[in-house]
Amino acid sequence: MTNIAIVGATGLVGKTMLEIIEGKDIPYSSLTLFSSARSAGKEIAVKGETLIVEELTEEKAKQSFDYVLMSAGGGTSLHFAPLFEKSGAVVIDNSSAWRMDDTIDLVVPEVNTPSLKRRIIANPNCSTIQSVVPLKALADSFGVKRVAYTTYQSVSGSGWQGIDDLTRGEKGEAPKNYPQPIHHNVIPHIDDFLDNGYTKEEAKMINETQKILNDDAIDVTATCVRVPVLHAHAVAINVTLEKEPSVADIKNVLGDFPSIVVMDDPTQNIYPTPLDAAGLESVFVGRIRKDNSLPNTYHIWSVSDNIQKGAALNAIQILEDLLSRKED
Amino acid sequence: MTNIAIVGATGLVGKTMLEIIEGKDIPYSSLTLFSSARSAGKEIAVKGETLIVEELTEEKAKQSFDYVLMSAGGGTSLHFAPLFEKSGAVVIDNSSAWRMDDTIDLVVPEVNTPSLKRRIIANPNCSTIQSVVPLKALADSFGVKRVAYTTYQSVSGSGWQGIDDLTRGEKGEAPKNYPQPIHHNVIPHIDDFLDNGYTKEEAKMINETQKILNDDAIDVTATCVRVPVLHAHAVAINVTLEKEPSVADIKNVLGDFPSIVVMDDPTQNIYPTPLDAAGLESVFVGRIRKDNSLPNTYHIWSVSDNIQKGAALNAIQILEDLLSRKED
């Protein structure tokens, strides 16, 4: 008997969670869909059954769910996740609200395992997930000292609003979501600015990388940029290792790691692009080469669907992991 | 009496050179336009006069021009630039053919001065120009030790063909110029691949930066990426200095340097994007901040129109500099 609830079921990540639950045939005895008041009443078909989306209220959060997948923004998470937790559920939360809380696990199943000190598990930032998967492979074999990220982030990272803004731009209309037009443009500004000149998105990549790899000694920096792509983020990762493996060694280690697909043969023009990764589950890596401007340093180009592995899929994989432990 | 010829007059850079010559009212006694056989016969109006584009032949290259602006690809340059030189002209060449030749000057007028050992002057790579302008400002005041570039390069960098490919993609058609679709995509592949896994474009940025800044001790690396933007490139520059100035010091030094416009106030969402820079002459910089992952290291986001300062305008500025010396 597994009672599952999804909060934010009509959002882009929520909708994708439902598709993955159907596609993987995740077993449940009941599935309850929550949304804001605005989307409540909508009908969504899952596994042949038509479900009616309900407005989330404090009363409803007291129902006894086993697992609650939340993707409804930080404010909703801060308010409702503890209520679900108190009612006995394990919450897997896609917002940034809980990620850096010391008592909360921040989990990428290929990389780390939740301690379950609390029954709230945080799903990391999309660009961070597709970066820490290859970095964990490198950390295990060669040690990681420093990481510099430069990102190319698709508009689906902003949900339906981001996609709408790109579509609006293509029709010659002004943006409603982004501070600048995104059509035929790139915007070096994702989430709000902090006093130190970094954006919150950049701070997330820095802090979450250290937390997930469980190593505060890794120096991390980031520049995050929105690009006019619909699906899949690309991250140019510049990584300094403790050791100095050959590029072939690095390709072998990455190729042997779960979820990673190495697409790297310049002689055949093979490297991943966002269009290659859109809708797929893996983290695709290519353009792997030595950076001769610093010792023990390498370039890796990582591409993955930000709504799949970067959000909904990673959350479902955390759920699958919990379900399999329950069976053991 | 100044006789000027433009080779590649119907190309995107050639057309822009003509617009700049008109706009700045560069004086000449004759202006001759050359192209390939395919475009010969076309009529172009300049300063109210209708000029007929001629096919460039060896015979015509023996005419006595004072200045020849070439933007017609490496093969044409290698063949014809020495012929023009022999006939007494100074050639300003936009191709990559001559740039790394030890006897040839590679010039950005704000940064370095041609020695004129040879009467062929090379115009640098577009992404390199908008990077070395701020780097020269920093080198003069604080010393530059290492530079890591990550680029967001517009399709106009590939001339009309690049713009056509983006337009084709927007109509649902397959690309003809790029190895992958560029519409709703980013492609980490500009120019051909080298054996070391870098592209020629990345190698250009590395080698030309050292040559223009006249310092082989500067360590440089690059990742070059095409993005679905029409005009203006962005370069995320990560720079390590000899000294450790404050961010305010860096902004002051950049703001005082010719051609640089500092657009950097995160509290007001002010930073440059390609749409801001398109059609303009300056190098716009923003997102200036300390990179705490390495000592004395900073992030700078540089945006400039790749056809203006990145190509046609820089060539015309080299010409203007030569014309003013002639007057002295």
mmCIF file of C-alpha atoms in Angstrom, chain B:
data_model
loop_
_atom_site.group_PDB
_atom_site.id
_atom_site.type_symbol
_atom_site.label_atom_id
_atom_site.label_comp_id
_atom_site.label_asym_id
_atom_site.label_seq_id
_atom_site.Cartn_x
_atom_site.Cartn_y
_atom_site.Cartn_z
ATOM 1 C CA MET B 1 45.008 60.389 -53.426
ATOM 2 C CA THR B 2 43.964 57.207 -51.633
ATOM 3 C CA ASN B 3 42.968 54.193 -53.703
ATOM 4 C CA ILE B 4 41.115 51.614 -51.651
ATOM 5 C CA ALA B 5 39.949 48.144 -52.660
ATOM 6 C CA ILE B 6 37.660 45.803 -50.760
ATOM 7 C CA VAL B 7 37.889 42.087 -51.470
ATOM 8 C CA GLY B 8 34.764 40.157 -50.455
ATOM 9 C CA ALA B 9 32.593 43.256 -50.819
ATOM 10 C CA THR B 10 29.326 41.287 -51.025
ATOM 11 C CA GLY B 11 29.986 39.249 -47.869
ATOM 12 C CA LEU B 12 28.551 40.195 -44.487
ATOM 13 C CA VAL B 13 31.867 41.693 -43.283
ATOM 14 C CA GLY B 14 32.541 43.417 -46.628
ATOM 15 C CA LYS B 15 29.071 44.974 -46.685
ATOM 16 C CA THR B 16 29.580 46.202 -43.125
ATOM 17 C CA MET B 17 32.992 47.673 -44.038
ATOM 18 C CA LEU B 18 31.259 49.700 -46.762
ATOM 19 C CA GLU B 19 28.610 50.922 -44.313
ATOM 20 C CA ILE B 20 31.328 51.992 -41.860
ATOM 21 C CA ILE B 21 33.342 53.732 -44.619
ATOM 22 C CA GLU B 22 30.174 55.675 -45.507
ATOM 23 C CA GLY B 23 29.205 56.329 -41.897
ATOM 24 C CA LYS B 24 32.672 57.590 -40.892
ATOM 25 C CA ASP B 25 33.133 59.314 -44.271
ATOM 26 C CA ILE B 26 36.586 57.724 -44.751
ATOM 27 C CA PRO B 27 38.208 59.715 -47.579
ATOM 28 C CA TYR B 28 39.307 57.967 -50.779
ATOM 29 C CA SER B 29 40.018 58.952 -54.377
ATOM 30 C CA SER B 30 38.865 55.588 -55.721
ATOM 31 C CA LEU B 31 37.024 52.619 -54.221
ATOM 32 C CA THR B 32 37.171 49.280 -56.040
ATOM 33 C CA LEU B 33 34.996 46.339 -55.007
ATOM 34 C CA PHE B 34 36.065 42.752 -55.626
ATOM 35 C CA SER B 35 34.262 39.466 -55.128
ATOM 36 C CA SER B 36 34.276 35.909 -56.374
ATOM 37 C CA ALA B 37 33.049 35.231 -59.934
ATOM 38 C CA ARG B 38 29.632 34.296 -58.512
ATOM 39 C CA SER B 39 28.908 37.789 -57.116
ATOM 40 C CA ALA B 40 30.726 39.813 -59.803
ATOM 41 C CA GLY B 41 28.505 42.257 -61.679
ATOM 42 C CA LYS B 42 26.424 43.183 -58.630
ATOM 43 C CA GLU B 43 25.865 46.907 -58.109
ATOM 44 C CA ILE B 44 26.497 48.515 -54.708
ATOM 45 C CA ALA B 45 25.820 52.174 -53.915
ATOM 46 C CA VAL B 46 28.481 53.860 -51.734
ATOM 47 C CA LYS B 47 28.397 57.581 -50.889
ATOM 48 C CA GLY B 48 25.845 58.142 -53.641
ATOM 49 C CA GLU B 49 27.960 56.454 -56.327
ATOM 50 C CA THR B 50 26.975 53.108 -57.859
ATOM 51 C CA LEU B 51 29.923 50.717 -57.993
ATOM 52 C CA ILE B 52 29.999 47.468 -59.947
ATOM 53 C CA VAL B 53 31.582 44.521 -58.154
ATOM 54 C CA GLU B 54 34.429 42.955 -60.150
ATOM 55 C CA GLU B 55 35.816 39.443 -60.065
ATOM 56 C CA LEU B 56 39.259 39.474 -58.431
ATOM 57 C CA THR B 57 41.983 38.244 -60.812
ATOM 58 C CA GLU B 58 45.797 38.234 -60.611
ATOM 59 C CA GLU B 59 45.882 40.947 -63.278
ATOM 60 C CA LYS B 60 43.593 43.194 -61.259
ATOM 61 C CA ALA B 61 45.674 42.626 -58.113
ATOM 62 C CA LYS B 62 48.567 44.359 -59.931
ATOM 63 C CA GLN B 63 46.668 47.683 -60.046
ATOM 64 C CA SER B 64 48.178 50.205 -57.676
ATOM 65 C CA PHE B 65 46.008 50.340 -54.581
ATOM 66 C CA ASP B 66 47.093 52.072 -51.407
ATOM 67 C CA TYR B 67 44.958 49.958 -49.066
ATOM 68 C CA VAL B 68 43.201 46.659 -49.631
ATOM 69 C CA LEU B 69 40.678 45.393 -47.088
ATOM 70 C CA MET B 70 40.250 41.635 -47.544
ATOM 71 C CA SER B 71 37.464 39.478 -46.135
ATOM 72 C CA ALA B 72 37.240 36.571 -48.502
ATOM 73 C CA GLY B 73 38.533 33.477 -46.720
ATOM 74 C CA GLY B 74 41.986 32.049 -46.090
ATOM 75 C CA GLY B 75 42.669 30.594 -49.543
ATOM 76 C CA THR B 76 41.958 33.866 -51.365
ATOM 77 C CA SER B 77 44.073 35.731 -48.820
ATOM 78 C CA LEU B 78 47.072 33.463 -49.090
ATOM 79 C CA HIS B 79 47.023 33.816 -52.857
ATOM 80 C CA PHE B 80 46.158 37.485 -53.402
ATOM 81 C CA ALA B 81 47.455 39.364 -50.327
ATOM 82 C CA PRO B 82 51.122 38.959 -51.410
ATOM 83 C CA LEU B 83 50.202 40.129 -54.928
ATOM 84 C CA PHE B 84 48.570 43.303 -53.608
ATOM 85 C CA GLU B 85 51.540 43.772 -51.228
ATOM 86 C CA LYS B 86 53.988 43.416 -54.141
ATOM 87 C CA SER B 87 52.053 46.056 -56.080
ATOM 88 C CA GLY B 88 52.613 48.476 -53.187
ATOM 89 C CA ALA B 89 49.372 48.214 -51.200
ATOM 90 C CA VAL B 90 48.963 47.701 -47.485
ATOM 91 C CA VAL B 91 46.590 44.762 -47.000
ATOM 92 C CA ILE B 92 44.340 44.504 -43.946
ATOM 93 C CA ASP B 93 43.160 40.910 -43.920
ATOM 94 C CA ASN B 94 40.231 39.494 -41.966
ATOM 95 C CA SER B 95 40.968 35.802 -42.575
ATOM 96 C CA SER B 96 42.887 33.584 -40.165
ATOM 97 C CA ALA B 97 45.508 32.767 -42.858
ATOM 98 C CA TRP B 98 48.238 35.220 -41.818
ATOM 99 C CA ARG B 99 47.488 35.849 -38.160
ATOM 100 C CA MET B 100 50.056 33.554 -36.558
ATOM 101 C CA ASP B 101 52.808 34.277 -39.126
ATOM 102 C CA ASP B 102 55.754 35.708 -37.143
ATOM 103 C CA THR B 103 56.412 38.385 -39.760
ATOM 104 C CA ILE B 104 52.794 39.612 -39.766
ATOM 105 C CA ASP B 105 51.259 42.145 -37.364
ATOM 106 C CA LEU B 106 48.020 41.059 -35.634
ATOM 107 C CA VAL B 107 46.393 44.289 -34.581
ATOM 108 C CA VAL B 108 43.684 45.670 -32.324
ATOM 109 C CA PRO B 109 44.305 49.441 -32.401
ATOM 110 C CA GLU B 110 43.467 49.967 -28.696
ATOM 111 C CA VAL B 111 45.962 47.244 -27.760
ATOM 112 C CA ASN B 112 48.987 47.188 -30.094
ATOM 113 C CA THR B 113 50.611 49.011 -33.008
ATOM 114 C CA PRO B 114 51.695 47.407 -36.297
ATOM 115 C CA SER B 115 55.457 47.187 -36.889
ATOM 116 C CA LEU B 116 54.795 47.068 -40.666
ATOM 117 C CA LYS B 117 57.695 44.662 -41.256
ATOM 118 C CA ARG B 118 55.327 43.340 -43.898
ATOM 119 C CA ARG B 119 52.610 45.286 -45.714
ATOM 120 C CA ILE B 120 50.042 42.680 -44.682
ATOM 121 C CA ILE B 121 48.247 43.324 -41.369
ATOM 122 C CA ALA B 122 46.012 40.629 -39.914
ATOM 123 C CA ASN B 123 42.659 41.431 -38.288
ATOM 124 C CA PRO B 124 42.162 39.063 -35.311
ATOM 125 C CA ASN B 125 39.415 36.545 -34.598
ATOM 126 C CA CYS B 126 36.135 38.164 -33.540
ATOM 127 C CA SER B 127 35.893 36.602 -30.046
ATOM 128 C CA THR B 128 39.550 37.370 -29.438
ATOM 129 C CA ILE B 129 39.162 41.092 -30.214
ATOM 130 C CA GLN B 130 36.369 41.677 -27.672
ATOM 131 C CA SER B 131 38.423 39.756 -25.087
ATOM 132 C CA VAL B 132 41.868 41.316 -25.534
ATOM 133 C CA VAL B 133 40.494 44.865 -25.264
ATOM 134 C CA PRO B 134 39.494 44.412 -21.579
ATOM 135 C CA LEU B 135 42.471 42.094 -20.960
ATOM 136 C CA LYS B 136 44.908 44.762 -22.181
ATOM 137 C CA ALA B 137 43.402 47.228 -19.698
ATOM 138 C CA LEU B 138 43.924 44.676 -16.917
ATOM 139 C CA ALA B 139 47.403 43.643 -18.128
ATOM 140 C CA ASP B 140 48.630 47.252 -18.025
ATOM 141 C CA SER B 141 47.430 47.829 -14.451
ATOM 142 C CA PHE B 142 47.503 44.444 -12.739
ATOM 143 C CA GLY B 143 49.342 41.913 -14.971
ATOM 144 C CA VAL B 144 47.556 38.932 -16.547
ATOM 145 C CA LYS B 145 48.682 35.362 -15.734
ATOM 146 C CA ARG B 146 45.908 33.077 -16.971
ATOM 147 C CA VAL B 147 42.744 33.426 -19.058
ATOM 148 C CA ALA B 148 39.924 30.875 -19.532
ATOM 149 C CA TYR B 149 37.349 31.764 -22.202
ATOM 150 C CA THR B 150 33.885 30.254 -22.603
ATOM 151 C CA THR B 151 32.030 31.758 -25.553
ATOM 152 C CA TYR B 152 28.477 32.333 -26.777
ATOM 153 C CA GLN B 153 29.006 33.106 -30.486
ATOM 154 C CA SER B 154 26.298 34.399 -32.811
ATOM 155 C CA VAL B 155 25.561 32.905 -36.231
ATOM 156 C CA SER B 156 26.661 36.076 -38.053
ATOM 157 C CA GLY B 157 30.183 34.909 -37.205
ATOM 158 C CA SER B 158 29.664 32.421 -40.053
ATOM 159 C CA GLY B 159 28.529 35.190 -42.416
ATOM 160 C CA TRP B 160 25.333 35.004 -44.478
ATOM 161 C CA GLN B 161 25.462 31.193 -44.308
ATOM 162 C CA GLY B 162 25.143 31.230 -40.528
ATOM 163 C CA ILE B 163 22.188 33.616 -40.599
ATOM 164 C CA ASP B 164 20.570 31.460 -43.328
ATOM 165 C CA ASP B 165 21.011 28.326 -41.216
ATOM 166 C CA LEU B 166 19.292 29.872 -38.193
ATOM 167 C CA THR B 167 16.467 31.183 -40.403
ATOM 168 C CA ARG B 168 16.159 27.772 -42.044
ATOM 169 C CA GLY B 169 15.933 26.098 -38.654
ATOM 170 C CA GLU B 170 13.203 28.510 -37.553
ATOM 171 C CA LYS B 171 11.178 27.376 -40.601
ATOM 172 C CA GLY B 172 11.702 23.718 -39.657
ATOM 173 C CA GLU B 173 14.319 23.112 -42.333
ATOM 174 C CA ALA B 174 17.590 21.177 -41.917
ATOM 175 C CA PRO B 175 20.922 23.051 -41.591
ATOM 176 C CA LYS B 176 23.170 23.501 -44.626
ATOM 177 C CA ASN B 177 26.126 25.235 -42.976
ATOM 178 C CA TYR B 178 26.429 23.904 -39.415
ATOM 179 C CA PRO B 179 27.047 20.236 -38.512
ATOM 180 C CA GLN B 180 23.983 20.299 -36.213
ATOM 181 C CA PRO B 181 20.779 22.382 -36.137
ATOM 182 C CA ILE B 182 21.419 25.754 -34.445
ATOM 183 C CA HIS B 183 17.742 26.712 -33.924
ATOM 184 C CA HIS B 184 16.836 25.960 -30.267
ATOM 185 C CA ASN B 185 20.286 24.448 -29.809
ATOM 186 C CA VAL B 186 23.892 25.291 -28.886
ATOM 187 C CA ILE B 187 26.837 23.689 -30.708
ATOM 188 C CA PRO B 188 30.254 23.317 -28.997
ATOM 189 C CA HIS B 189 32.023 23.175 -32.337
ATOM 190 C CA ILE B 190 33.314 26.192 -34.295
ATOM 191 C CA ASP B 191 35.754 25.612 -37.168
ATOM 192 C CA ASP B 192 37.479 22.221 -37.554
ATOM 193 C CA PHE B 193 38.741 19.950 -34.787
ATOM 194 C CA LEU B 194 42.475 19.594 -34.111
ATOM 195 C CA ASP B 195 44.156 16.385 -32.928
ATOM 196 C CA ASN B 196 44.340 17.651 -29.322
ATOM 197 C CA GLY B 197 40.533 17.818 -29.070
ATOM 198 C CA TYR B 198 40.361 21.617 -29.366
ATOM 199 C CA THR B 199 38.716 23.343 -32.314
ATOM 200 C CA LYS B 200 40.648 25.724 -34.539
ATOM 201 C CA GLU B 201 38.433 28.521 -33.161
ATOM 202 C CA GLU B 202 39.593 27.689 -29.620
ATOM 203 C CA ALA B 203 43.215 27.507 -30.793
ATOM 204 C CA LYS B 204 42.824 30.937 -32.439
ATOM 205 C CA MET B 205 41.612 32.469 -29.163
ATOM 206 C CA ILE B 206 44.519 30.898 -27.269
ATOM 207 C CA ASN B 207 47.308 31.775 -29.740
ATOM 208 C CA GLU B 208 46.034 35.197 -30.813
ATOM 209 C CA THR B 209 45.569 36.354 -27.207
ATOM 210 C CA GLN B 210 49.244 35.656 -26.479
ATOM 211 C CA LYS B 211 50.388 37.307 -29.710
ATOM 212 C CA ILE B 212 48.263 40.473 -29.411
ATOM 213 C CA LEU B 213 49.120 40.947 -25.723
ATOM 214 C CA ASN B 214 52.738 40.157 -26.716
ATOM 215 C CA ASP B 215 53.192 37.739 -23.819
ATOM 216 C CA ASP B 216 53.664 33.994 -24.375
ATOM 217 C CA ALA B 217 53.787 33.497 -20.611
ATOM 218 C CA ILE B 218 50.036 34.103 -20.306
ATOM 219 C CA ASP B 219 48.330 30.712 -20.014
ATOM 220 C CA VAL B 220 45.138 30.650 -22.072
ATOM 221 C CA THR B 221 42.374 28.099 -22.604
ATOM 222 C CA ALA B 222 39.035 28.268 -24.431
ATOM 223 C CA THR B 223 35.727 26.525 -25.081
ATOM 224 C CA CYS B 224 33.899 27.999 -28.093
ATOM 225 C CA VAL B 225 30.165 27.490 -28.574
ATOM 226 C CA ARG B 226 27.724 28.647 -31.265
ATOM 227 C CA VAL B 227 24.381 29.929 -29.957
ATOM 228 C CA PRO B 228 21.130 30.879 -31.777
ATOM 229 C CA VAL B 229 21.780 34.625 -31.675
ATOM 230 C CA LEU B 230 21.997 36.754 -34.847
ATOM 231 C CA HIS B 231 24.434 39.485 -33.885
ATOM 232 C CA ALA B 232 27.083 39.993 -31.152
ATOM 233 C CA HIS B 233 29.167 37.443 -29.304
ATOM 234 C CA ALA B 234 29.392 37.052 -25.533
ATOM 235 C CA VAL B 235 32.558 35.753 -23.863
ATOM 236 C CA ALA B 236 32.688 34.631 -20.223
ATOM 237 C CA ILE B 237 36.279 35.578 -19.338
ATOM 238 C CA ASN B 238 37.866 34.049 -16.244
ATOM 239 C CA VAL B 239 41.124 35.919 -15.636
ATOM 240 C CA THR B 240 43.899 35.445 -13.088
ATOM 241 C CA LEU B 241 45.979 38.559 -12.407
ATOM 242 C CA GLU B 242 49.428 39.149 -10.918
ATOM 243 C CA LYS B 243 47.922 41.529 -8.367
ATOM 244 C CA GLU B 244 44.686 41.404 -6.365
ATOM 245 C CA PRO B 245 42.763 44.609 -7.124
ATOM 246 C CA SER B 246 39.265 45.247 -5.772
ATOM 247 C CA VAL B 247 36.331 44.776 -8.123
ATOM 248 C CA ALA B 248 35.868 48.569 -7.977
ATOM 249 C CA ASP B 249 39.497 49.050 -9.147
ATOM 250 C CA ILE B 250 38.862 46.706 -12.065
ATOM 251 C CA LYS B 251 35.699 48.563 -13.053
ATOM 252 C CA ASN B 252 37.601 51.863 -12.976
ATOM 253 C CA VAL B 253 40.451 50.567 -15.120
ATOM 254 C CA LEU B 254 38.049 49.048 -17.655
ATOM 255 C CA GLY B 255 35.858 52.145 -17.750
ATOM 256 C CA ASP B 256 38.878 54.368 -18.473
ATOM 257 C CA PHE B 257 40.050 52.222 -21.415
ATOM 258 C CA PRO B 258 39.189 53.152 -25.023
ATOM 259 C CA SER B 259 36.194 51.343 -26.622
ATOM 260 C CA ILE B 260 35.026 49.760 -23.353
ATOM 261 C CA VAL B 261 31.610 50.505 -21.871
ATOM 262 C CA VAL B 262 31.051 49.112 -18.365
ATOM 263 C CA MET B 263 27.409 47.970 -17.948
ATOM 264 C CA ASP B 264 27.505 46.500 -14.483
ATOM 265 C CA ASP B 265 24.915 47.153 -11.814
ATOM 266 C CA PRO B 266 23.294 43.934 -10.626
ATOM 267 C CA THR B 267 21.056 45.862 -8.217
ATOM 268 C CA GLN B 268 19.389 47.402 -11.300
ATOM 269 C CA ASN B 269 19.644 44.238 -13.462
ATOM 270 C CA ILE B 270 22.245 45.987 -15.616
ATOM 271 C CA TYR B 271 24.669 43.785 -17.581
ATOM 272 C CA PRO B 272 25.226 43.545 -21.353
ATOM 273 C CA THR B 273 23.447 41.046 -23.614
ATOM 274 C CA PRO B 274 23.987 40.463 -27.364
ATOM 275 C CA LEU B 275 20.780 42.375 -28.205
ATOM 276 C CA ASP B 276 22.213 45.406 -26.368
ATOM 277 C CA ALA B 277 25.450 45.329 -28.367
ATOM 278 C CA ALA B 278 24.141 44.462 -31.846
ATOM 279 C CA GLY B 279 25.081 47.141 -34.392
ATOM 280 C CA LEU B 280 27.152 49.142 -31.881
ATOM 281 C CA GLU B 281 30.902 49.814 -31.860
ATOM 282 C CA SER B 282 31.912 49.267 -28.234
ATOM 283 C CA VAL B 283 33.006 46.331 -26.135
ATOM 284 C CA PHE B 284 30.455 46.081 -23.310
ATOM 285 C CA VAL B 285 31.517 44.445 -20.023
ATOM 286 C CA GLY B 286 29.577 43.436 -16.935
ATOM 287 C CA ARG B 287 29.070 40.716 -14.281
ATOM 288 C CA ILE B 288 32.509 41.699 -12.930
ATOM 289 C CA ARG B 289 33.167 39.784 -9.712
ATOM 290 C CA LYS B 290 35.806 37.937 -7.728
ATOM 291 C CA ASP B 291 36.252 34.230 -8.430
ATOM 292 C CA ASN B 292 37.040 32.871 -4.979
ATOM 293 C CA SER B 293 38.012 29.440 -6.304
ATOM 294 C CA LEU B 294 41.497 30.677 -7.347
ATOM 295 C CA PRO B 295 43.780 33.459 -6.025
ATOM 296 C CA ASN B 296 43.682 36.867 -7.804
ATOM 297 C CA THR B 297 40.961 35.631 -10.163
ATOM 298 C CA TYR B 298 37.924 37.434 -11.580
ATOM 299 C CA HIS B 299 34.938 36.886 -13.861
ATOM 300 C CA ILE B 300 34.230 39.367 -16.668
ATOM 301 C CA TRP B 301 31.343 39.040 -19.169
ATOM 302 C CA SER B 302 32.257 40.722 -22.477
ATOM 303 C CA VAL B 303 29.710 41.398 -25.239
ATOM 304 C CA SER B 304 30.402 43.036 -28.609
ATOM 305 C CA ASP B 305 29.084 42.966 -32.173
ATOM 306 C CA ASN B 306 31.283 40.377 -33.880
ATOM 307 C CA ILE B 307 30.821 41.974 -37.325
ATOM 308 C CA GLN B 308 31.537 45.493 -35.994
ATOM 309 C CA LYS B 309 34.427 45.572 -33.474
ATOM 310 C CA GLY B 310 34.947 41.845 -34.055
ATOM 311 C CA ALA B 311 35.654 42.245 -37.772
ATOM 312 C CA ALA B 312 34.747 45.175 -40.083
ATOM 313 C CA LEU B 313 35.105 48.021 -37.589
ATOM 314 C CA ASN B 314 38.471 46.808 -36.272
ATOM 315 C CA ALA B 315 39.777 46.597 -39.864
ATOM 316 C CA ILE B 316 38.564 50.132 -40.600
ATOM 317 C CA GLN B 317 40.138 51.359 -37.357
ATOM 318 C CA ILE B 318 43.464 49.856 -38.490
ATOM 319 C CA LEU B 319 42.985 51.706 -41.808
ATOM 320 C CA GLU B 320 42.149 54.976 -40.026
ATOM 321 C CA ASP B 321 45.278 54.619 -37.915
ATOM 322 C CA LEU B 322 47.413 54.132 -41.046
ATOM 323 C CA LEU B 323 45.728 57.091 -42.778
ATOM 324 C CA SER B 324 46.372 59.377 -39.776
ATOM 325 C CA ARG B 325 50.057 58.349 -39.679
ATOM 326 C CA LYS B 326 50.343 59.155 -43.379
ATOM 327 C CA GLU B 327 49.066 62.644 -42.622
ATOM 328 C CA ASP B 328 51.553 63.234 -39.808
#
